[in-house]
Tab-separated table of C-alpha atoms in Angstrom:
chain	number	residue	atom	x	y	z
R	1	MET	CA	-60.998	-37.053	-67.051
R	2	THR	CA	-58.565	-38.024	-63.959
R	3	LYS	CA	-60.233	-40.540	-61.732
R	4	LYS	CA	-59.346	-39.593	-57.546
R	5	LYS	CA	-56.515	-41.231	-56.468
R	6	PRO	CA	-57.448	-44.280	-53.952
R	7	THR	CA	-56.876	-44.063	-50.304
R	8	ILE	CA	-54.490	-47.027	-47.989
R	9	LEU	CA	-54.427	-47.963	-45.291
R	10	VAL	CA	-51.200	-49.484	-44.189
R	11	VAL	CA	-51.376	-51.537	-41.270
R	12	ASN	CA	-48.782	-53.914	-39.936
R	13	ASP	CA	-48.278	-55.995	-36.661
R	14	ASP	CA	-43.865	-56.277	-36.873
R	15	GLY	CA	-44.436	-52.446	-35.418
R	16	ILE	CA	-44.368	-49.384	-37.312
R	17	THR	CA	-40.120	-49.503	-37.915
R	18	ALA	CA	-40.143	-52.943	-39.490
R	19	PRO	CA	-38.410	-53.542	-42.969
R	20	GLY	CA	-41.642	-54.857	-44.684
R	21	ILE	CA	-44.103	-51.893	-43.956
R	22	LYS	CA	-41.645	-49.898	-44.838
R	23	VAL	CA	-41.828	-51.923	-48.712
R	24	LEU	CA	-45.499	-51.918	-48.656
R	25	ILE	CA	-45.273	-47.821	-48.534
R	26	GLU	CA	-43.170	-47.550	-50.868
R	27	GLU	CA	-45.092	-49.457	-52.753
R	28	MET	CA	-47.999	-48.176	-52.364
R	29	GLN	CA	-47.408	-44.645	-52.921
R	30	LYS	CA	-47.987	-45.906	-56.910
R	31	ILE	CA	-50.985	-46.491	-56.302
R	32	GLY	CA	-52.215	-44.487	-53.908
R	33	HIS	CA	-52.568	-41.350	-50.431
R	34	VAL	CA	-50.849	-42.957	-48.398
R	35	VAL	CA	-51.825	-43.605	-44.361
R	36	VAL	CA	-50.670	-45.536	-41.990
R	37	VAL	CA	-51.475	-46.785	-38.541
R	38	ALA	CA	-49.327	-49.481	-37.239
R	39	PRO	CA	-48.336	-49.999	-33.271
R	40	ASP	CA	-45.783	-48.051	-32.089
R	41	SER	CA	-44.451	-52.026	-30.688
R	42	PRO	CA	-43.883	-55.382	-31.814
R	43	GLN	CA	-47.092	-57.306	-32.154
R	44	SER	CA	-46.314	-60.672	-33.324
R	45	GLY	CA	-48.615	-63.345	-32.000
R	46	MET	CA	-51.470	-60.699	-30.738
R	47	GLY	CA	-54.596	-62.245	-32.773
R	48	HIS	CA	-57.344	-60.759	-32.371
R	49	ALA	CA	-57.063	-58.998	-29.733
R	50	ILE	CA	-58.045	-55.296	-28.391
R	51	THR	CA	-56.666	-53.648	-25.535
R	52	ILE	CA	-60.113	-52.797	-23.324
R	53	GLY	CA	-58.633	-53.317	-19.630
R	54	ARG	CA	-55.903	-49.961	-21.008
R	55	PRO	CA	-55.655	-46.836	-22.577
R	56	LEU	CA	-54.509	-46.377	-25.651
R	57	ARG	CA	-51.963	-43.578	-27.339
R	58	LEU	CA	-52.037	-42.666	-31.522
R	59	ASP	CA	-49.762	-40.593	-32.023
R	60	ARG	CA	-48.318	-38.472	-35.793
R	61	ILE	CA	-45.327	-39.675	-36.104
R	62	ASP	CA	-43.216	-38.409	-38.562
R	63	LEU	CA	-40.903	-41.194	-39.761
R	64	TYR	CA	-41.115	-41.016	-44.140
R	65	GLU	CA	-41.156	-37.908	-46.074
R	66	GLY	CA	-44.277	-36.723	-47.144
R	67	VAL	CA	-46.081	-40.494	-45.204
R	68	GLU	CA	-49.424	-39.097	-42.925
R	69	MET	CA	-48.253	-41.965	-40.461
R	70	TYR	CA	-49.312	-42.843	-36.816
R	71	LYS	CA	-47.881	-45.227	-33.795
R	72	CYS	CA	-50.733	-46.448	-31.946
R	73	SER	CA	-49.551	-48.225	-28.274
R	74	GLY	CA	-52.283	-50.873	-29.143
R	75	THR	CA	-52.480	-54.164	-30.942
R	76	PRO	CA	-52.794	-54.666	-34.852
R	77	VAL	CA	-56.605	-54.756	-34.686
R	78	ASP	CA	-56.464	-51.433	-32.538
R	79	CYS	CA	-54.782	-49.638	-34.872
R	80	VAL	CA	-57.060	-50.341	-37.851
R	81	LYS	CA	-60.291	-49.573	-35.004
R	82	LEU	CA	-58.711	-46.510	-34.124
R	83	ALA	CA	-57.800	-45.734	-38.230
R	84	VAL	CA	-61.374	-45.610	-39.367
R	85	ASN	CA	-62.931	-43.794	-35.793
R	86	LYS	CA	-60.422	-41.091	-35.635
R	87	ILE	CA	-57.916	-40.939	-38.477
R	88	PHE	CA	-60.095	-41.235	-41.653
R	89	LYS	CA	-63.655	-40.095	-39.251
R	90	GLY	CA	-66.073	-42.904	-40.538
R	91	ARG	CA	-64.804	-41.974	-44.404
R	92	LYS	CA	-63.355	-45.280	-45.061
R	93	PRO	CA	-60.498	-45.810	-46.653
R	94	ASP	CA	-60.675	-47.525	-50.335
R	95	VAL	CA	-57.966	-50.178	-49.897
R	96	CYS	CA	-56.860	-51.828	-45.966
R	97	VAL	CA	-53.368	-53.444	-46.131
R	98	SER	CA	-51.541	-55.245	-43.439
R	99	GLY	CA	-48.130	-56.340	-43.849
R	100	ILE	CA	-45.498	-57.247	-44.789
R	101	ASN	CA	-45.253	-59.751	-42.280
R	102	HIS	CA	-41.497	-60.741	-41.009
R	103	GLY	CA	-42.486	-64.381	-41.995
R	104	LEU	CA	-45.688	-67.214	-43.795
R	105	ASN	CA	-49.099	-66.863	-42.671
R	106	HIS	CA	-50.348	-69.180	-44.065
R	107	SER	CA	-52.908	-72.458	-43.152
R	108	ILE	CA	-53.671	-72.546	-39.331
R	109	ASN	CA	-51.612	-68.979	-38.276
R	110	VAL	CA	-54.089	-66.761	-39.853
R	111	LEU	CA	-55.740	-66.883	-36.311
R	112	TYR	CA	-52.623	-66.073	-34.172
R	113	SER	CA	-51.426	-63.546	-37.070
R	114	GLY	CA	-51.849	-59.748	-36.280
R	115	THR	CA	-51.099	-59.192	-39.110
R	116	MET	CA	-53.975	-60.788	-40.439
R	117	SER	CA	-56.409	-60.165	-38.168
R	118	ALA	CA	-55.743	-55.880	-38.678
R	119	ALA	CA	-56.683	-57.221	-42.177
R	120	VAL	CA	-59.916	-59.383	-40.685
R	121	GLU	CA	-61.213	-56.152	-39.096
R	122	GLY	CA	-60.599	-53.614	-42.105
R	123	ALA	CA	-63.450	-56.805	-43.888
R	124	ILE	CA	-64.947	-56.658	-40.972
R	125	GLU	CA	-65.306	-52.167	-40.998
R	126	GLY	CA	-66.607	-53.525	-45.197
R	127	ILE	CA	-63.028	-52.144	-45.575
R	128	PRO	CA	-61.664	-54.355	-48.684
R	129	SER	CA	-57.876	-56.126	-47.149
R	130	ILE	CA	-54.968	-57.945	-47.677
R	131	GLY	CA	-52.795	-59.370	-45.622
R	132	PHE	CA	-49.446	-59.429	-46.869
R	133	SER	CA	-46.646	-61.624	-45.098
R	134	LEU	CA	-43.662	-63.515	-46.667
R	135	ASP	CA	-41.639	-66.838	-45.918
R	136	ASN	CA	-38.381	-65.195	-43.983
R	137	PHE	CA	-38.901	-64.354	-39.843
R	138	ASP	CA	-34.601	-61.976	-40.249
R	139	TYR	CA	-35.135	-58.446	-39.894
R	140	ASP	CA	-33.851	-58.399	-43.163
R	141	ALA	CA	-35.434	-60.334	-45.455
R	142	ASP	CA	-35.188	-59.584	-48.938
R	143	PHE	CA	-38.573	-58.617	-49.828
R	144	SER	CA	-37.599	-56.906	-53.866
R	145	HIS	CA	-39.667	-60.156	-55.276
R	146	CYS	CA	-42.719	-58.443	-53.691
R	147	ARG	CA	-42.531	-55.985	-54.626
R	148	SER	CA	-44.470	-56.049	-58.110
R	149	TYR	CA	-47.048	-58.721	-56.246
R	150	LEU	CA	-47.981	-55.887	-54.832
R	151	VAL	CA	-49.225	-53.686	-56.494
R	152	SER	CA	-51.087	-56.052	-59.079
R	153	ILE	CA	-53.270	-57.557	-56.714
R	154	THR	CA	-54.040	-54.178	-54.345
R	155	LYS	CA	-54.819	-53.062	-57.486
R	156	GLN	CA	-57.352	-55.833	-58.805
R	157	VAL	CA	-58.752	-55.450	-55.509
R	158	LEU	CA	-59.442	-51.913	-55.887
R	159	ALA	CA	-60.911	-52.833	-59.833
R	160	ASN	CA	-63.523	-55.329	-58.698
R	161	GLY	CA	-63.824	-55.283	-55.085
R	162	LEU	CA	-64.450	-58.157	-53.203
R	163	PRO	CA	-66.604	-60.077	-52.198
R	164	LYS	CA	-69.008	-59.019	-48.524
R	165	GLY	CA	-67.216	-60.716	-45.217
R	166	SER	CA	-64.153	-61.911	-47.302
R	167	LEU	CA	-60.803	-60.651	-47.511
R	168	LEU	CA	-57.392	-61.873	-49.199
R	169	ASN	CA	-54.670	-63.447	-47.335
R	170	VAL	CA	-50.858	-63.295	-49.549
R	171	ASN	CA	-48.274	-65.551	-48.486
R	172	PHE	CA	-44.706	-64.918	-50.082
R	173	PRO	CA	-42.522	-67.210	-51.102
R	174	LYS	CA	-38.678	-66.860	-49.748
R	175	ASP	CA	-37.475	-66.195	-53.240
R	176	GLU	CA	-38.623	-65.036	-56.553
R	177	ALA	CA	-41.851	-66.514	-57.266
R	178	LYS	CA	-43.799	-68.618	-60.120
R	179	GLY	CA	-46.684	-67.253	-60.172
R	180	ILE	CA	-49.740	-66.735	-57.714
R	181	LYS	CA	-51.772	-70.082	-56.710
R	182	ILE	CA	-55.322	-69.155	-55.161
R	183	CYS	CA	-55.681	-71.827	-52.774
R	184	ARG	CA	-57.329	-72.916	-48.904
R	185	GLN	CA	-56.438	-72.705	-45.760
R	186	ALA	CA	-54.041	-75.894	-45.181
R	187	GLY	CA	-55.192	-77.751	-41.817
R	188	GLY	CA	-52.085	-77.311	-39.691
R	189	HIS	CA	-50.886	-76.745	-36.253
R	190	TYR	CA	-48.389	-76.810	-33.730
R	191	VAL	CA	-46.440	-79.032	-31.276
R	192	GLU	CA	-45.108	-76.484	-28.674
R	193	GLU	CA	-42.091	-77.487	-26.986
R	194	PHE	CA	-42.033	-75.660	-23.975
R	195	ASP	CA	-38.603	-73.952	-23.212
R	196	GLU	CA	-38.402	-74.288	-18.955
R	197	ARG	CA	-35.582	-72.084	-17.233
R	198	VAL	CA	-35.530	-70.950	-14.080
R	199	ASP	CA	-35.415	-67.339	-13.036
R	200	PRO	CA	-32.356	-65.873	-10.325
R	201	ARG	CA	-35.437	-66.411	-7.623
R	202	ASP	CA	-35.360	-70.640	-7.880
R	203	ARG	CA	-38.280	-70.004	-10.026
R	204	ASP	CA	-38.896	-71.727	-12.890
R	205	TYR	CA	-40.303	-69.970	-16.208
R	206	TYR	CA	-41.248	-71.486	-19.637
R	207	TRP	CA	-40.801	-69.928	-22.863
R	208	MET	CA	-42.625	-70.799	-25.988
R	209	THR	CA	-41.329	-72.425	-28.746
R	210	GLY	CA	-43.508	-74.393	-31.651
R	211	ARG	CA	-43.052	-76.589	-34.432
R	212	PHE	CA	-45.492	-75.874	-37.389
R	213	GLU	CA	-46.995	-79.510	-38.632
R	214	LEU	CA	-49.233	-79.535	-41.945
R	215	GLU	CA	-51.636	-82.353	-41.209
R	216	ASP	CA	-52.908	-81.830	-44.978
R	217	ARG	CA	-51.509	-83.578	-48.507
R	218	GLY	CA	-53.631	-81.133	-50.192
R	219	GLU	CA	-52.723	-79.822	-53.354
R	220	ASP	CA	-54.809	-76.681	-53.650
R	221	THR	CA	-53.488	-75.675	-50.153
R	222	ASP	CA	-51.728	-72.634	-49.072
R	223	SER	CA	-48.754	-74.753	-48.078
R	224	TYR	CA	-48.242	-76.172	-50.814
R	225	ALA	CA	-48.506	-74.253	-53.429
R	226	LEU	CA	-45.175	-71.692	-51.074
R	227	SER	CA	-43.303	-75.375	-51.035
R	228	LYS	CA	-43.285	-74.818	-54.625
R	229	GLY	CA	-42.899	-71.757	-55.103
R	230	TYR	CA	-46.786	-70.625	-55.642
R	231	VAL	CA	-47.334	-66.718	-53.751
R	232	ALA	CA	-50.378	-68.283	-52.015
R	233	ILE	CA	-53.885	-66.608	-51.818
R	234	VAL	CA	-56.651	-67.871	-50.157
R	235	PRO	CA	-59.965	-65.866	-49.579
R	236	THR	CA	-60.364	-65.603	-46.149
R	237	GLN	CA	-63.323	-65.391	-44.480
R	238	PHE	CA	-64.710	-63.955	-40.669
R	239	ASP	CA	-68.469	-66.199	-40.531
R	240	MET	CA	-66.563	-68.973	-38.087
R	241	THR	CA	-69.719	-71.587	-38.713
R	242	ALA	CA	-69.354	-75.096	-39.669
R	243	HIS	CA	-72.506	-75.061	-41.825
R	244	HIS	CA	-71.724	-78.215	-42.632
R	245	VAL	CA	-72.363	-79.535	-38.848
R	246	ILE	CA	-75.190	-78.018	-37.908
R	247	PRO	CA	-77.516	-81.285	-39.127
R	248	GLU	CA	-75.631	-82.839	-36.490
R	249	LEU	CA	-76.383	-80.858	-34.304
R	250	ASN	CA	-80.093	-80.552	-34.377
R	251	SER	CA	-79.765	-84.522	-35.026
R	252	TRP	CA	-78.585	-84.782	-30.903
R	253	GLY	CA	-81.684	-83.624	-29.342
R	254	PHE	CA	-80.349	-81.620	-26.997
R	255	ASP	CA	-82.466	-81.138	-24.042
R	256	SER	CA	-81.546	-79.964	-20.825
X	1	MET	CA	-68.512	-102.103	-15.330
X	2	THR	CA	-67.373	-98.943	-14.272
X	3	LYS	CA	-66.514	-96.746	-17.447
X	4	LYS	CA	-63.785	-94.489	-16.709
X	5	LYS	CA	-64.308	-91.588	-15.690
X	6	PRO	CA	-62.970	-88.634	-18.341
X	7	THR	CA	-61.278	-86.212	-17.944
X	8	ILE	CA	-61.768	-82.691	-18.509
X	9	LEU	CA	-60.122	-79.001	-19.101
X	10	VAL	CA	-61.332	-75.825	-18.048
X	11	VAL	CA	-59.837	-72.920	-19.271
X	12	ASN	CA	-61.756	-69.321	-19.094
X	13	ASP	CA	-60.241	-65.554	-19.856
X	14	ASP	CA	-62.004	-63.807	-16.896
X	15	GLY	CA	-59.431	-65.294	-14.582
X	16	ILE	CA	-59.287	-68.154	-12.514
X	17	THR	CA	-61.289	-66.466	-9.611
X	18	ALA	CA	-63.803	-65.471	-11.790
X	19	PRO	CA	-67.241	-66.298	-10.428
X	20	GLY	CA	-68.253	-67.935	-13.773
X	21	ILE	CA	-65.369	-69.927	-14.475
X	22	LYS	CA	-65.917	-71.272	-10.281
X	23	VAL	CA	-69.567	-72.564	-12.143
X	24	LEU	CA	-68.627	-74.302	-14.400
X	25	ILE	CA	-65.924	-76.244	-12.415
X	26	GLU	CA	-68.779	-77.228	-9.527
X	27	GLU	CA	-70.994	-78.789	-12.990
X	28	MET	CA	-67.869	-80.616	-13.785
X	29	GLN	CA	-66.861	-82.025	-11.114
X	30	LYS	CA	-70.069	-84.016	-11.049
X	31	ILE	CA	-69.118	-85.226	-14.623
X	32	GLY	CA	-65.207	-86.453	-14.621
X	33	HIS	CA	-62.067	-85.427	-13.442
X	34	VAL	CA	-60.969	-81.417	-13.459
X	35	VAL	CA	-57.863	-80.401	-14.306
X	36	VAL	CA	-58.210	-75.891	-13.774
X	37	VAL	CA	-54.771	-73.688	-16.445
X	38	ALA	CA	-56.464	-70.207	-16.066
X	39	PRO	CA	-55.075	-66.845	-16.464
X	40	ASP	CA	-53.618	-65.066	-13.334
X	41	SER	CA	-55.666	-61.920	-14.727
X	42	PRO	CA	-57.988	-60.634	-16.571
X	43	GLN	CA	-58.177	-61.828	-20.509
X	44	SER	CA	-61.433	-60.507	-22.241
X	45	GLY	CA	-60.728	-59.356	-25.906
X	46	MET	CA	-57.218	-60.985	-26.103
X	47	GLY	CA	-58.602	-62.912	-28.716
X	48	HIS	CA	-56.529	-65.771	-30.139
X	49	ALA	CA	-53.220	-64.221	-29.118
X	50	ILE	CA	-50.170	-65.931	-27.711
X	51	THR	CA	-46.946	-64.273	-25.675
X	52	ILE	CA	-43.921	-65.055	-27.827
X	53	GLY	CA	-41.872	-61.775	-26.267
X	54	ARG	CA	-41.847	-62.801	-23.605
X	55	PRO	CA	-41.521	-65.892	-20.801
X	56	LEU	CA	-44.140	-67.895	-19.379
X	57	ARG	CA	-45.626	-68.856	-15.672
X	58	LEU	CA	-47.220	-71.918	-14.366
X	59	ASP	CA	-47.868	-71.924	-10.871
X	60	ARG	CA	-49.894	-74.604	-9.005
X	61	ILE	CA	-52.714	-73.018	-7.203
X	62	ASP	CA	-55.249	-74.230	-4.437
X	63	LEU	CA	-59.013	-72.200	-4.625
X	64	TYR	CA	-61.011	-74.500	-4.124
X	65	GLU	CA	-60.993	-77.950	-1.989
X	66	GLY	CA	-60.282	-81.574	-3.874
X	67	VAL	CA	-59.654	-79.772	-7.750
X	68	GLU	CA	-55.923	-79.690	-9.309
X	69	MET	CA	-55.660	-76.025	-10.627
X	70	TYR	CA	-52.984	-73.849	-12.233
X	71	LYS	CA	-52.844	-70.142	-12.785
X	72	CYS	CA	-50.827	-68.963	-16.346
X	73	SER	CA	-49.455	-65.669	-16.352
X	74	GLY	CA	-50.688	-65.780	-20.423
X	75	THR	CA	-53.301	-65.701	-22.628
X	76	PRO	CA	-55.934	-68.202	-22.493
X	77	VAL	CA	-54.908	-69.638	-25.714
X	78	ASP	CA	-51.629	-70.111	-23.965
X	79	CYS	CA	-53.427	-71.618	-20.935
X	80	VAL	CA	-54.340	-73.965	-23.332
X	81	LYS	CA	-51.239	-75.026	-25.414
X	82	LEU	CA	-49.713	-74.890	-21.287
X	83	ALA	CA	-52.308	-77.850	-20.528
X	84	VAL	CA	-51.827	-79.687	-23.097
X	85	ASN	CA	-47.750	-79.862	-23.215
X	86	LYS	CA	-46.661	-80.046	-19.380
X	87	ILE	CA	-49.788	-81.163	-17.475
X	88	PHE	CA	-51.197	-83.686	-19.663
X	89	LYS	CA	-47.724	-84.298	-21.448
X	90	GLY	CA	-49.340	-84.822	-24.497
X	91	ARG	CA	-52.385	-86.767	-23.564
X	92	LYS	CA	-55.089	-85.250	-23.975
X	93	PRO	CA	-57.650	-84.414	-21.991
X	94	ASP	CA	-61.241	-85.626	-22.924
X	95	VAL	CA	-62.693	-82.386	-23.312
X	96	CYS	CA	-61.910	-78.875	-23.526
X	97	VAL	CA	-65.004	-76.716	-21.711
X	98	SER	CA	-63.778	-72.251	-21.621
X	99	GLY	CA	-65.992	-70.202	-19.842
X	100	ILE	CA	-67.503	-69.176	-18.137
X	101	ASN	CA	-67.863	-65.862	-19.885
X	102	HIS	CA	-69.100	-62.931	-18.409
X	103	GLY	CA	-70.493	-61.805	-21.283
X	104	LEU	CA	-71.953	-62.739	-24.684
X	105	ASN	CA	-69.846	-63.731	-27.497
X	106	HIS	CA	-72.220	-64.009	-30.333
X	107	SER	CA	-71.831	-63.144	-34.002
X	108	ILE	CA	-68.281	-61.435	-34.229
X	109	ASN	CA	-67.229	-61.528	-30.678
X	110	VAL	CA	-65.842	-64.846	-31.143
X	111	LEU	CA	-62.657	-63.077	-33.056
X	112	TYR	CA	-62.958	-60.930	-29.610
X	113	SER	CA	-62.874	-63.397	-27.459
X	114	GLY	CA	-60.358	-65.343	-25.687
X	115	THR	CA	-62.683	-67.741	-23.785
X	116	MET	CA	-64.299	-69.072	-27.682
X	117	SER	CA	-60.119	-69.015	-28.672
X	118	ALA	CA	-59.335	-70.623	-26.218
X	119	ALA	CA	-61.956	-73.564	-27.121
X	120	VAL	CA	-60.290	-72.964	-30.448
X	121	GLU	CA	-57.314	-73.657	-29.532
X	122	GLY	CA	-58.504	-77.097	-27.348
X	123	ALA	CA	-60.402	-77.413	-31.038
X	124	ILE	CA	-56.965	-77.606	-32.588
X	125	GLU	CA	-55.142	-79.748	-30.572
X	126	GLY	CA	-57.840	-81.795	-30.978
X	127	ILE	CA	-59.538	-81.938	-28.956
X	128	PRO	CA	-63.409	-81.907	-27.941
X	129	SER	CA	-63.782	-78.329	-26.875
X	130	ILE	CA	-66.513	-76.181	-26.385
X	131	GLY	CA	-67.212	-72.355	-24.976
X	132	PHE	CA	-69.607	-71.173	-22.766
X	133	SER	CA	-71.144	-67.769	-21.859
X	134	LEU	CA	-73.743	-65.612	-20.458
X	135	ASP	CA	-75.218	-62.701	-21.073
X	136	ASN	CA	-74.363	-60.777	-18.168
X	137	PHE	CA	-71.038	-58.577	-17.264
X	138	ASP	CA	-71.632	-59.110	-13.740
X	139	TYR	CA	-68.895	-59.726	-11.692
X	140	ASP	CA	-71.733	-61.378	-9.786
X	141	ALA	CA	-74.006	-62.178	-12.623
X	142	ASP	CA	-76.487	-65.462	-12.011
X	143	PHE	CA	-76.045	-68.483	-13.558
X	144	SER	CA	-77.830	-70.615	-11.702
X	145	HIS	CA	-80.215	-70.912	-14.986
X	146	CYS	CA	-76.660	-72.367	-16.556
X	147	ARG	CA	-75.685	-75.720	-14.750
X	148	SER	CA	-78.229	-77.946	-16.215
X	149	TYR	CA	-76.699	-77.022	-19.900
X	150	LEU	CA	-73.369	-77.627	-18.591
X	151	VAL	CA	-73.950	-80.893	-17.660
X	152	SER	CA	-76.412	-81.683	-21.235
X	153	ILE	CA	-74.171	-79.810	-23.463
X	154	THR	CA	-70.835	-81.567	-22.065
X	155	LYS	CA	-72.152	-84.927	-21.832
X	156	GLN	CA	-73.836	-84.931	-25.528
X	157	VAL	CA	-70.444	-83.457	-26.973
X	158	LEU	CA	-68.128	-86.652	-24.469
X	159	ALA	CA	-71.743	-89.074	-26.075
X	160	ASN	CA	-71.150	-88.009	-29.855
X	161	GLY	CA	-67.949	-86.962	-30.440
X	162	LEU	CA	-67.904	-83.809	-32.562
X	163	PRO	CA	-66.279	-83.648	-36.073
X	164	LYS	CA	-62.914	-82.454	-36.720
X	165	GLY	CA	-62.090	-79.014	-37.309
X	166	SER	CA	-64.878	-78.234	-35.153
X	167	LEU	CA	-66.512	-76.940	-31.685
X	168	LEU	CA	-69.017	-75.911	-30.270
X	169	ASN	CA	-70.076	-71.632	-29.083
X	170	VAL	CA	-72.507	-71.895	-26.658
X	171	ASN	CA	-74.059	-68.415	-25.386
X	172	PHE	CA	-76.742	-68.447	-22.330
X	173	PRO	CA	-79.590	-65.998	-22.242
X	174	LYS	CA	-79.380	-63.400	-19.464
X	175	ASP	CA	-82.636	-65.140	-17.182
X	176	GLU	CA	-84.110	-69.180	-17.257
X	177	ALA	CA	-83.541	-70.328	-20.901
X	178	LYS	CA	-86.396	-71.593	-23.438
X	179	GLY	CA	-84.847	-74.163	-24.010
X	180	ILE	CA	-81.149	-74.619	-27.369
X	181	LYS	CA	-81.318	-73.464	-30.348
X	182	ILE	CA	-78.567	-74.974	-32.705
X	183	CYS	CA	-77.860	-72.144	-35.020
X	184	ARG	CA	-75.116	-70.001	-36.907
X	185	GLN	CA	-73.219	-66.970	-36.404
X	186	ALA	CA	-74.963	-63.510	-37.108
X	187	GLY	CA	-73.397	-60.699	-38.868
X	188	GLY	CA	-73.091	-57.631	-37.182
X	189	HIS	CA	-69.441	-55.367	-36.222
X	190	TYR	CA	-68.590	-52.576	-33.174
X	191	VAL	CA	-69.510	-49.071	-33.985
X	192	GLU	CA	-66.255	-47.300	-32.049
X	193	GLU	CA	-66.166	-44.468	-29.662
X	194	PHE	CA	-63.557	-44.195	-28.412
X	195	ASP	CA	-63.412	-41.591	-25.101
X	196	GLU	CA	-60.664	-39.154	-25.592
X	197	ARG	CA	-59.088	-37.430	-22.861
X	198	VAL	CA	-56.034	-36.049	-21.793
X	199	ASP	CA	-53.889	-36.927	-19.359
X	200	PRO	CA	-52.511	-34.968	-16.066
X	201	ARG	CA	-49.107	-34.488	-18.329
X	202	ASP	CA	-51.770	-32.698	-21.528
X	203	ARG	CA	-51.114	-36.051	-23.967
X	204	ASP	CA	-54.582	-37.445	-25.306
X	205	TYR	CA	-54.614	-40.756	-25.179
X	206	TYR	CA	-58.619	-43.145	-25.817
X	207	TRP	CA	-60.382	-45.646	-23.911
X	208	MET	CA	-62.465	-48.023	-26.368
X	209	THR	CA	-65.780	-48.426	-26.024
X	210	GLY	CA	-68.000	-50.136	-28.608
X	211	ARG	CA	-71.190	-50.949	-29.632
X	212	PHE	CA	-72.290	-54.112	-31.216
X	213	GLU	CA	-74.243	-53.260	-34.738
X	214	LEU	CA	-75.882	-56.922	-35.574
X	215	GLU	CA	-76.696	-56.406	-39.962
X	216	ASP	CA	-78.369	-59.195	-40.028
X	217	ARG	CA	-82.235	-60.352	-39.538
X	218	GLY	CA	-81.792	-63.462	-39.813
X	219	GLU	CA	-83.686	-66.103	-37.823
X	220	ASP	CA	-81.555	-69.352	-38.204
X	221	THR	CA	-78.178	-66.743	-35.837
X	222	ASP	CA	-76.943	-67.077	-32.989
X	223	SER	CA	-77.901	-63.163	-32.170
X	224	TYR	CA	-82.231	-63.614	-32.667
X	225	ALA	CA	-82.133	-67.105	-30.319
X	226	LEU	CA	-80.191	-65.278	-27.771
X	227	SER	CA	-83.208	-62.278	-27.775
X	228	LYS	CA	-85.958	-64.394	-27.996
X	229	GLY	CA	-84.584	-66.320	-24.161
X	230	TYR	CA	-82.757	-69.437	-26.640
X	231	VAL	CA	-79.517	-70.892	-24.962
X	232	ALA	CA	-77.354	-70.782	-28.790
X	233	ILE	CA	-75.132	-73.382	-29.955
X	234	VAL	CA	-72.572	-72.659	-32.951
X	235	PRO	CA	-70.494	-75.429	-33.877
X	236	THR	CA	-67.939	-73.741	-34.723
X	237	GLN	CA	-64.557	-73.624	-37.547
X	238	PHE	CA	-60.839	-72.697	-37.684
X	239	ASP	CA	-60.889	-72.687	-40.916
X	240	MET	CA	-61.043	-69.653	-42.362
X	241	THR	CA	-61.461	-70.014	-46.051
X	242	ALA	CA	-63.922	-67.855	-47.988
X	243	HIS	CA	-64.517	-71.293	-50.036
X	244	HIS	CA	-66.856	-69.884	-52.237
X	245	VAL	CA	-64.597	-66.581	-53.263
X	246	ILE	CA	-62.246	-69.567	-54.909
X	247	PRO	CA	-64.148	-69.413	-58.696
X	248	GLU	CA	-64.071	-65.415	-58.575
X	249	LEU	CA	-60.587	-65.276	-57.450
X	250	ASN	CA	-60.051	-67.997	-59.965
X	251	SER	CA	-61.686	-65.612	-62.567
X	252	TRP	CA	-59.526	-62.455	-62.447
X	253	GLY	CA	-56.485	-63.527	-64.548
X	254	PHE	CA	-54.148	-62.531	-61.970
X	255	ASP	CA	-50.243	-62.513	-63.061
X	256	SER	CA	-48.210	-60.066	-62.026
């Protein structure tokens, strides 16, 4: 008896033509039936944005032979919502994989990242979901050392499932990895440096740049594991309640 | 001896001309020195998006007499980053308040909401931060019953601070509230219903609509408190690690 091949939804935030998603598609084809729904333009830094004030486009595209692919005019989260509702029509894929992002999404980047937000949306929809990111922003980054991990991690998730309300944030070091570490999200933030310029009409404008600052010396974090050459996997959740703060707030004696 | 008046950063996602932010500005002026940095256009549903592929504008605007106000071409999170870096220049406001949003941000809406993402960004920057939202999407919503709560909750935060890594998500019922409940984020998701149309050039397009579906029968949630007529306050955090899932993943015996 042959087991039915799993259906795999592939999304990203760098856009449907990015090399990172091509690597992910190639590896997922070894595991199951692949359906790709990805933005028609780069959507880095879009976080969990959805498109509500403008209409959305979703069009079939034949980019890689034999792969069912759709490009979407919206955000990475829009892609997941359209995939579930208009392509899968209520049936659910067996797993949703997002990436491979050109650039890390460790620590606080989980919030800004369209790659991770697409995976979070998959998890909200009840689909076991994984975001993959590489420590290399280059267009022609070398993803070869990620390939076997993409397959083994996705197979583990297909075999074991993931606890309700959780997903995986997987970050790859730039070069060959020493192995996998299960981690927590490191504490950190960006120090912004706005590059101030003047346009041809003499009006000021700014380019946002920024430098990540790690605030966390823990050796159980994603940032630490990456710095030591490991693949960092953080189980991630979308319940943002600070449960440990509830007793303190109750002690404040709120009144209006 | 008089205590120095606190400095209050006011942001929102409905845009600088929205009635909700006007009410928030008016009440914050009773407590401290107000600086407003808000989007120059509506930014609902922008989540934690930041603007990295386009330049940003930040311009002084004299909308309400005696109030220091700036409009920004970017997202709610951009507004907070620009405020901290270009207006406060490294000094930090004593508190960051976001809203009042026209529409609830209970349950999973915390992820999609620009209002809440601005408050989250304030907290990431180390500023005690609060997001305020009302159960009324109307432009001319009645915010009058929120006013005393805005003052009392903000005063409590100024007096007590908030634990590092946490902020408050405050949702007001549509009408006069019975009091305040400290809650956790309810489990829920949106069931999307894409409205499919055809444009004058015979191409399909979609409008995203959706219906919130509560999955959580707990009586300690924000959704429950609001349904019973209370102001719901959820202490919120940006560590998205599913700490309870780490032991399970460690038991999987990952290899590549």
